[in-house]
Amino acid sequence: MAATPPWTLSGRTVFVTGAARGIGAEVSRRLAARGARVALVDLEADVLEAVAADCPGAVTFVADVTDPAALQAAVDGTVGELGGIDVVFANAGIAPMGMVRSMDPAAFERTIDINLLGVWRTVHACLPHVIERRGYVLDVASVAAIAHLPGMAAYAATKAGVEAFTNALRGEVRHLGVDVGCAYFSWIDTPMVRGADADPVGAAMRGKLKGPMARTYTVAEAAEAVVEGIEHRSPRVLTPAWLRAFFPLRHAVQKLTDLQARAIAPEADRLFAEQIDRRGAAAASAPVGEGGAAAMAGRAE
């Protein structure tokens, strides 16, 4: 982490998207345990309320990051109930599996709408309040912003976009007293990653990965890294630890990824074609995990 002295979280207000499950839920619990007041934003009201029960003083908002009006209402509600926003943790995201030439275009575009444009909408709505408090923005990218695997083009493209957006934003608001960070995670034991492991394409891809990229890491590791990143207003949050060593060598990482992709792509392509034949392109391209299902259900409504 950065050498900046820890920033006291007690009494700070943190706006968290994707708060119902996985990293977002655990980060919210840990922030609350440090005395922060959290505004929890997600699509699943019942699950969100269960997280809020572990976060004293939390407020919840059911909102889709693809809906600017609903997102703005959540921001306005947070400011109205908690007095302002010190930190925004733009964490909502989905991950479809599929090959570019055959996946459902709607699934690809939905991923961009949530993962990239959703981050933009979240930050844009919160930023005036964060500037007012000279606070901190943390956007979630991924190791997929660095290493681009076949079968995950939609996800990788959005996470690379989040990284670029975040780096540009950092330069825009530094003189206003706002710090901006980008979080990079490898495979974390979240519902989304478990969904990827249950998907034929995802399982084939993961089964051929070697070294640290093949491992799954705990939500606790990722969440603690995020909380420490917020406390230090870090420009980058990387977990697991090996990502910190690999980050300066990112171009070499992609070359190694390309070598592994040679073994992954043919089988992933075949399996995805089989899934399309069996289930149709839309179902085969659907985002994995419970959160992904909720995102698509929200779209249908």
JSON list of N, CA and C in Angstrom, two decimals, residues 145-198:
[
{"chain": "A", "resi": 145, "resn": "ALA", "atom": "N", "xyz": [-7.90, -6.46, -16.73]},
{"chain": "A", "resi": 145, "resn": "ALA", "atom": "CA", "xyz": [-7.46, -5.24, -17.40]},
{"chain": "A", "resi": 145, "resn": "ALA", "atom": "C", "xyz": [-6.03, -5.36, -17.88]},
{"chain": "A", "resi": 146, "resn": "ILE", "atom": "N", "xyz": [-5.30, -6.34, -17.33]},
{"chain": "A", "resi": 146, "resn": "ILE", "atom": "CA", "xyz": [-3.89, -6.53, -17.64]},
{"chain": "A", "resi": 146, "resn": "ILE", "atom": "C", "xyz": [-3.67, -7.75, -18.53]},
{"chain": "A", "resi": 147, "resn": "ALA", "atom": "N", "xyz": [-4.34, -8.85, -18.18]},
{"chain": "A", "resi": 147, "resn": "ALA", "atom": "CA", "xyz": [-4.20, -10.12, -18.88]},
{"chain": "A", "resi": 147, "resn": "ALA", "atom": "C", "xyz": [-5.54, -10.48, -19.51]},
{"chain": "A", "resi": 148, "resn": "HIS", "atom": "N", "xyz": [-5.57, -10.60, -20.83]},
{"chain": "A", "resi": 148, "resn": "HIS", "atom": "CA", "xyz": [-6.83, -10.71, -21.57]},
{"chain": "A", "resi": 148, "resn": "HIS", "atom": "C", "xyz": [-6.99, -12.13, -22.11]},
{"chain": "A", "resi": 149, "resn": "LEU", "atom": "N", "xyz": [-7.93, -12.87, -21.51]},
{"chain": "A", "resi": 149, "resn": "LEU", "atom": "CA", "xyz": [-8.12, -14.27, -21.84]},
{"chain": "A", "resi": 149, "resn": "LEU", "atom": "C", "xyz": [-9.22, -14.47, -22.88]},
{"chain": "A", "resi": 150, "resn": "PRO", "atom": "N", "xyz": [-9.09, -15.49, -23.74]},
{"chain": "A", "resi": 150, "resn": "PRO", "atom": "CA", "xyz": [-10.18, -15.82, -24.65]},
{"chain": "A", "resi": 150, "resn": "PRO", "atom": "C", "xyz": [-11.41, -16.26, -23.88]},
{"chain": "A", "resi": 151, "resn": "GLY", "atom": "N", "xyz": [-12.58, -15.92, -24.42]},
{"chain": "A", "resi": 151, "resn": "GLY", "atom": "CA", "xyz": [-13.82, -16.24, -23.75]},
{"chain": "A", "resi": 151, "resn": "GLY", "atom": "C", "xyz": [-14.27, -15.17, -22.77]},
{"chain": "A", "resi": 152, "resn": "MET", "atom": "N", "xyz": [-13.41, -14.14, -22.57]},
{"chain": "A", "resi": 152, "resn": "MET", "atom": "CA", "xyz": [-13.73, -13.08, -21.62]},
{"chain": "A", "resi": 152, "resn": "MET", "atom": "C", "xyz": [-13.51, -11.70, -22.24]},
{"chain": "A", "resi": 153, "resn": "ALA", "atom": "N", "xyz": [-13.73, -11.58, -23.54]},
{"chain": "A", "resi": 153, "resn": "ALA", "atom": "CA", "xyz": [-13.45, -10.31, -24.22]},
{"chain": "A", "resi": 153, "resn": "ALA", "atom": "C", "xyz": [-14.30, -9.17, -23.67]},
{"chain": "A", "resi": 154, "resn": "ALA", "atom": "N", "xyz": [-15.58, -9.43, -23.44]},
{"chain": "A", "resi": 154, "resn": "ALA", "atom": "CA", "xyz": [-16.46, -8.37, -22.94]},
{"chain": "A", "resi": 154, "resn": "ALA", "atom": "C", "xyz": [-15.98, -7.88, -21.58]},
{"chain": "A", "resi": 155, "resn": "TYR", "atom": "N", "xyz": [-15.69, -8.81, -20.69]},
{"chain": "A", "resi": 155, "resn": "TYR", "atom": "CA", "xyz": [-15.24, -8.44, -19.35]},
{"chain": "A", "resi": 155, "resn": "TYR", "atom": "C", "xyz": [-13.90, -7.71, -19.40]},
{"chain": "A", "resi": 156, "resn": "ALA", "atom": "N", "xyz": [-12.95, -8.26, -20.15]},
{"chain": "A", "resi": 156, "resn": "ALA", "atom": "CA", "xyz": [-11.62, -7.65, -20.23]},
{"chain": "A", "resi": 156, "resn": "ALA", "atom": "C", "xyz": [-11.69, -6.24, -20.81]},
{"chain": "A", "resi": 157, "resn": "ALA", "atom": "N", "xyz": [-12.50, -6.06, -21.85]},
{"chain": "A", "resi": 157, "resn": "ALA", "atom": "CA", "xyz": [-12.61, -4.74, -22.47]},
{"chain": "A", "resi": 157, "resn": "ALA", "atom": "C", "xyz": [-13.15, -3.72, -21.48]},
{"chain": "A", "resi": 158, "resn": "THR", "atom": "N", "xyz": [-14.15, -4.12, -20.69]},
{"chain": "A", "resi": 158, "resn": "THR", "atom": "CA", "xyz": [-14.72, -3.16, -19.74]},
{"chain": "A", "resi": 158, "resn": "THR", "atom": "C", "xyz": [-13.74, -2.84, -18.62]},
{"chain": "A", "resi": 159, "resn": "LYS", "atom": "N", "xyz": [-13.00, -3.83, -18.16]},
{"chain": "A", "resi": 159, "resn": "LYS", "atom": "CA", "xyz": [-12.09, -3.59, -17.05]},
{"chain": "A", "resi": 159, "resn": "LYS", "atom": "C", "xyz": [-10.88, -2.77, -17.50]},
{"chain": "A", "resi": 160, "resn": "ALA", "atom": "N", "xyz": [-10.42, -2.99, -18.72]},
{"chain": "A", "resi": 160, "resn": "ALA", "atom": "CA", "xyz": [-9.37, -2.12, -19.25]},
{"chain": "A", "resi": 160, "resn": "ALA", "atom": "C", "xyz": [-9.88, -0.70, -19.39]},
{"chain": "A", "resi": 161, "resn": "GLY", "atom": "N", "xyz": [-11.14, -0.57, -19.78]},
{"chain": "A", "resi": 161, "resn": "GLY", "atom": "CA", "xyz": [-11.75, 0.76, -19.87]},
{"chain": "A", "resi": 161, "resn": "GLY", "atom": "C", "xyz": [-11.86, 1.43, -18.52]},
{"chain": "A", "resi": 162, "resn": "VAL", "atom": "N", "xyz": [-12.23, 0.67, -17.49]},
{"chain": "A", "resi": 162, "resn": "VAL", "atom": "CA", "xyz": [-12.30, 1.23, -16.14]},
{"chain": "A", "resi": 162, "resn": "VAL", "atom": "C", "xyz": [-10.93, 1.73, -15.70]},
{"chain": "A", "resi": 163, "resn": "GLU", "atom": "N", "xyz": [-9.91, 0.95, -15.98]},
{"chain": "A", "resi": 163, "resn": "GLU", "atom": "CA", "xyz": [-8.55, 1.37, -15.61]},
{"chain": "A", "resi": 163, "resn": "GLU", "atom": "C", "xyz": [-8.19, 2.69, -16.28]},
{"chain": "A", "resi": 164, "resn": "ALA", "atom": "N", "xyz": [-8.44, 2.80, -17.58]},
{"chain": "A", "resi": 164, "resn": "ALA", "atom": "CA", "xyz": [-8.11, 4.02, -18.31]},
{"chain": "A", "resi": 164, "resn": "ALA", "atom": "C", "xyz": [-8.92, 5.21, -17.79]},
{"chain": "A", "resi": 165, "resn": "PHE", "atom": "N", "xyz": [-10.21, 4.98, -17.58]},
{"chain": "A", "resi": 165, "resn": "PHE", "atom": "CA", "xyz": [-11.08, 6.03, -17.03]},
{"chain": "A", "resi": 165, "resn": "PHE", "atom": "C", "xyz": [-10.55, 6.52, -15.68]},
{"chain": "A", "resi": 166, "resn": "THR", "atom": "N", "xyz": [-10.18, 5.58, -14.83]},
{"chain": "A", "resi": 166, "resn": "THR", "atom": "CA", "xyz": [-9.73, 5.91, -13.49]},
{"chain": "A", "resi": 166, "resn": "THR", "atom": "C", "xyz": [-8.41, 6.68, -13.52]},
{"chain": "A", "resi": 167, "resn": "ASN", "atom": "N", "xyz": [-7.49, 6.26, -14.36]},
{"chain": "A", "resi": 167, "resn": "ASN", "atom": "CA", "xyz": [-6.21, 6.96, -14.47]},
{"chain": "A", "resi": 167, "resn": "ASN", "atom": "C", "xyz": [-6.40, 8.39, -14.95]},
{"chain": "A", "resi": 168, "resn": "ALA", "atom": "N", "xyz": [-7.30, 8.59, -15.91]},
{"chain": "A", "resi": 168, "resn": "ALA", "atom": "CA", "xyz": [-7.57, 9.94, -16.40]},
{"chain": "A", "resi": 168, "resn": "ALA", "atom": "C", "xyz": [-8.24, 10.79, -15.33]},
{"chain": "A", "resi": 169, "resn": "LEU", "atom": "N", "xyz": [-9.20, 10.19, -14.62]},
{"chain": "A", "resi": 169, "resn": "LEU", "atom": "CA", "xyz": [-9.90, 10.92, -13.57]},
{"chain": "A", "resi": 169, "resn": "LEU", "atom": "C", "xyz": [-8.94, 11.38, -12.48]},
{"chain": "A", "resi": 170, "resn": "ARG", "atom": "N", "xyz": [-7.97, 10.54, -12.15]},
{"chain": "A", "resi": 170, "resn": "ARG", "atom": "CA", "xyz": [-7.01, 10.88, -11.09]},
{"chain": "A", "resi": 170, "resn": "ARG", "atom": "C", "xyz": [-6.34, 12.22, -11.39]},
{"chain": "A", "resi": 171, "resn": "GLY", "atom": "N", "xyz": [-5.93, 12.40, -12.63]},
{"chain": "A", "resi": 171, "resn": "GLY", "atom": "CA", "xyz": [-5.29, 13.66, -13.00]},
{"chain": "A", "resi": 171, "resn": "GLY", "atom": "C", "xyz": [-6.25, 14.84, -13.01]},
{"chain": "A", "resi": 172, "resn": "GLU", "atom": "N", "xyz": [-7.52, 14.57, -13.24]},
{"chain": "A", "resi": 172, "resn": "GLU", "atom": "CA", "xyz": [-8.51, 15.65, -13.31]},
{"chain": "A", "resi": 172, "resn": "GLU", "atom": "C", "xyz": [-8.87, 16.24, -11.96]},
{"chain": "A", "resi": 173, "resn": "VAL", "atom": "N", "xyz": [-8.82, 15.42, -10.91]},
{"chain": "A", "resi": 173, "resn": "VAL", "atom": "CA", "xyz": [-9.36, 15.89, -9.62]},
{"chain": "A", "resi": 173, "resn": "VAL", "atom": "C", "xyz": [-8.31, 15.99, -8.52]},
{"chain": "A", "resi": 174, "resn": "ARG", "atom": "N", "xyz": [-7.07, 15.67, -8.83]},
{"chain": "A", "resi": 174, "resn": "ARG", "atom": "CA", "xyz": [-6.03, 15.75, -7.80]},
{"chain": "A", "resi": 174, "resn": "ARG", "atom": "C", "xyz": [-5.94, 17.15, -7.20]},
{"chain": "A", "resi": 175, "resn": "HIS", "atom": "N", "xyz": [-6.00, 18.16, -8.07]},
{"chain": "A", "resi": 175, "resn": "HIS", "atom": "CA", "xyz": [-5.87, 19.54, -7.58]},
{"chain": "A", "resi": 175, "resn": "HIS", "atom": "C", "xyz": [-7.08, 20.00, -6.76]},
{"chain": "A", "resi": 176, "resn": "LEU", "atom": "N", "xyz": [-8.14, 19.19, -6.78]},
{"chain": "A", "resi": 176, "resn": "LEU", "atom": "CA", "xyz": [-9.34, 19.50, -5.99]},
{"chain": "A", "resi": 176, "resn": "LEU", "atom": "C", "xyz": [-9.32, 18.77, -4.64]},
{"chain": "A", "resi": 177, "resn": "GLY", "atom": "N", "xyz": [-8.22, 18.10, -4.35]},
{"chain": "A", "resi": 177, "resn": "GLY", "atom": "CA", "xyz": [-8.08, 17.41, -3.08]},
{"chain": "A", "resi": 177, "resn": "GLY", "atom": "C", "xyz": [-8.66, 16.02, -3.05]},
{"chain": "A", "resi": 178, "resn": "VAL", "atom": "N", "xyz": [-9.03, 15.49, -4.22]},
{"chain": "A", "resi": 178, "resn": "VAL", "atom": "CA", "xyz": [-9.62, 14.15, -4.31]},
{"chain": "A", "resi": 178, "resn": "VAL", "atom": "C", "xyz": [-8.56, 13.18, -4.82]},
{"chain": "A", "resi": 179, "resn": "ASP", "atom": "N", "xyz": [-8.44, 12.04, -4.15]},
{"chain": "A", "resi": 179, "resn": "ASP", "atom": "CA", "xyz": [-7.57, 10.96, -4.61]},
{"chain": "A", "resi": 179, "resn": "ASP", "atom": "C", "xyz": [-8.41, 9.89, -5.29]},
{"chain": "A", "resi": 180, "resn": "VAL", "atom": "N", "xyz": [-7.82, 9.23, -6.26]},
{"chain": "A", "resi": 180, "resn": "VAL", "atom": "CA", "xyz": [-8.54, 8.24, -7.07]},
{"chain": "A", "resi": 180, "resn": "VAL", "atom": "C", "xyz": [-7.71, 6.96, -7.17]},
{"chain": "A", "resi": 181, "resn": "GLY", "atom": "N", "xyz": [-8.35, 5.83, -6.92]},
{"chain": "A", "resi": 181, "resn": "GLY", "atom": "CA", "xyz": [-7.67, 4.55, -6.99]},
{"chain": "A", "resi": 181, "resn": "GLY", "atom": "C", "xyz": [-8.37, 3.57, -7.90]},
{"chain": "A", "resi": 182, "resn": "CYS", "atom": "N", "xyz": [-7.61, 2.58, -8.34]},
{"chain": "A", "resi": 182, "resn": "CYS", "atom": "CA", "xyz": [-8.13, 1.50, -9.18]},
{"chain": "A", "resi": 182, "resn": "CYS", "atom": "C", "xyz": [-7.79, 0.18, -8.51]},
{"chain": "A", "resi": 183, "resn": "ALA", "atom": "N", "xyz": [-8.78, -0.69, -8.36]},
{"chain": "A", "resi": 183, "resn": "ALA", "atom": "CA", "xyz": [-8.59, -1.98, -7.70]},
{"chain": "A", "resi": 183, "resn": "ALA", "atom": "C", "xyz": [-8.47, -3.09, -8.75]},
{"chain": "A", "resi": 184, "resn": "TYR", "atom": "N", "xyz": [-7.50, -3.96, -8.55]},
{"chain": "A", "resi": 184, "resn": "TYR", "atom": "CA", "xyz": [-7.25, -5.08, -9.44]},
{"chain": "A", "resi": 184, "resn": "TYR", "atom": "C", "xyz": [-7.29, -6.36, -8.62]},
{"chain": "A", "resi": 185, "resn": "PHE", "atom": "N", "xyz": [-8.18, -7.28, -8.99]},
{"chain": "A", "resi": 185, "resn": "PHE", "atom": "CA", "xyz": [-8.27, -8.56, -8.30]},
{"chain": "A", "resi": 185, "resn": "PHE", "atom": "C", "xyz": [-8.01, -9.68, -9.29]},
{"chain": "A", "resi": 186, "resn": "SER", "atom": "N", "xyz": [-7.44, -10.77, -8.78]},
{"chain": "A", "resi": 186, "resn": "SER", "atom": "CA", "xyz": [-7.39, -12.01, -9.55]},
{"chain": "A", "resi": 186, "resn": "SER", "atom": "C", "xyz": [-8.70, -12.76, -9.29]},
{"chain": "A", "resi": 187, "resn": "TRP", "atom": "N", "xyz": [-8.68, -14.07, -9.36]},
{"chain": "A", "resi": 187, "resn": "TRP", "atom": "CA", "xyz": [-9.89, -14.87, -9.15]},
{"chain": "A", "resi": 187, "resn": "TRP", "atom": "C", "xyz": [-10.21, -14.91, -7.66]},
{"chain": "A", "resi": 188, "resn": "ILE", "atom": "N", "xyz": [-11.31, -14.29, -7.29]},
{"chain": "A", "resi": 188, "resn": "ILE", "atom": "CA", "xyz": [-11.74, -14.21, -5.89]},
{"chain": "A", "resi": 188, "resn": "ILE", "atom": "C", "xyz": [-12.98, -15.08, -5.72]},
{"chain": "A", "resi": 189, "resn": "ASP", "atom": "N", "xyz": [-13.10, -15.73, -4.59]},
{"chain": "A", "resi": 189, "resn": "ASP", "atom": "CA", "xyz": [-14.18, -16.69, -4.35]},
{"chain": "A", "resi": 189, "resn": "ASP", "atom": "C", "xyz": [-15.52, -15.98, -4.11]},
{"chain": "A", "resi": 190, "resn": "THR", "atom": "N", "xyz": [-16.02, -15.38, -5.17]},
{"chain": "A", "resi": 190, "resn": "THR", "atom": "CA", "xyz": [-17.30, -14.67, -5.15]},
{"chain": "A", "resi": 190, "resn": "THR", "atom": "C", "xyz": [-18.35, -15.48, -5.92]},
{"chain": "A", "resi": 191, "resn": "PRO", "atom": "N", "xyz": [-19.63, -15.14, -5.79]},
{"chain": "A", "resi": 191, "resn": "PRO", "atom": "CA", "xyz": [-20.64, -15.81, -6.61]},
{"chain": "A", "resi": 191, "resn": "PRO", "atom": "C", "xyz": [-20.34, -15.71, -8.11]},
{"chain": "A", "resi": 192, "resn": "MET", "atom": "N", "xyz": [-19.77, -14.59, -8.55]},
{"chain": "A", "resi": 192, "resn": "MET", "atom": "CA", "xyz": [-19.47, -14.44, -9.97]},
{"chain": "A", "resi": 192, "resn": "MET", "atom": "C", "xyz": [-18.41, -15.44, -10.42]},
{"chain": "A", "resi": 193, "resn": "VAL", "atom": "N", "xyz": [-17.35, -15.60, -9.64]},
{"chain": "A", "resi": 193, "resn": "VAL", "atom": "CA", "xyz": [-16.29, -16.54, -10.01]},
{"chain": "A", "resi": 193, "resn": "VAL", "atom": "C", "xyz": [-16.78, -17.98, -9.89]},
{"chain": "A", "resi": 194, "resn": "ARG", "atom": "N", "xyz": [-17.59, -18.27, -8.87]},
{"chain": "A", "resi": 194, "resn": "ARG", "atom": "CA", "xyz": [-18.15, -19.62, -8.77]},
{"chain": "A", "resi": 194, "resn": "ARG", "atom": "C", "xyz": [-19.05, -19.90, -9.96]},
{"chain": "A", "resi": 195, "resn": "GLY", "atom": "N", "xyz": [-19.78, -18.87, -10.41]},
{"chain": "A", "resi": 195, "resn": "GLY", "atom": "CA", "xyz": [-20.59, -19.04, -11.61]},
{"chain": "A", "resi": 195, "resn": "GLY", "atom": "C", "xyz": [-19.75, -19.30, -12.83]},
{"chain": "A", "resi": 196, "resn": "ALA", "atom": "N", "xyz": [-18.60, -18.63, -12.93]},
{"chain": "A", "resi": 196, "resn": "ALA", "atom": "CA", "xyz": [-17.70, -18.87, -14.06]},
{"chain": "A", "resi": 196, "resn": "ALA", "atom": "C", "xyz": [-17.16, -20.29, -14.02]},
{"chain": "A", "resi": 197, "resn": "ASP", "atom": "N", "xyz": [-16.85, -20.79, -12.82]},
{"chain": "A", "resi": 197, "resn": "ASP", "atom": "CA", "xyz": [-16.36, -22.16, -12.69]},
{"chain": "A", "resi": 197, "resn": "ASP", "atom": "C", "xyz": [-17.42, -23.19, -13.07]},
{"chain": "A", "resi": 198, "resn": "ALA", "atom": "N", "xyz": [-18.69, -22.83, -12.88]},
{"chain": "A", "resi": 198, "resn": "ALA", "atom": "CA", "xyz": [-19.79, -23.74, -13.23]},
{"chain": "A", "resi": 198, "resn": "ALA", "atom": "C", "xyz": [-20.15, -23.67, -14.70]}
]
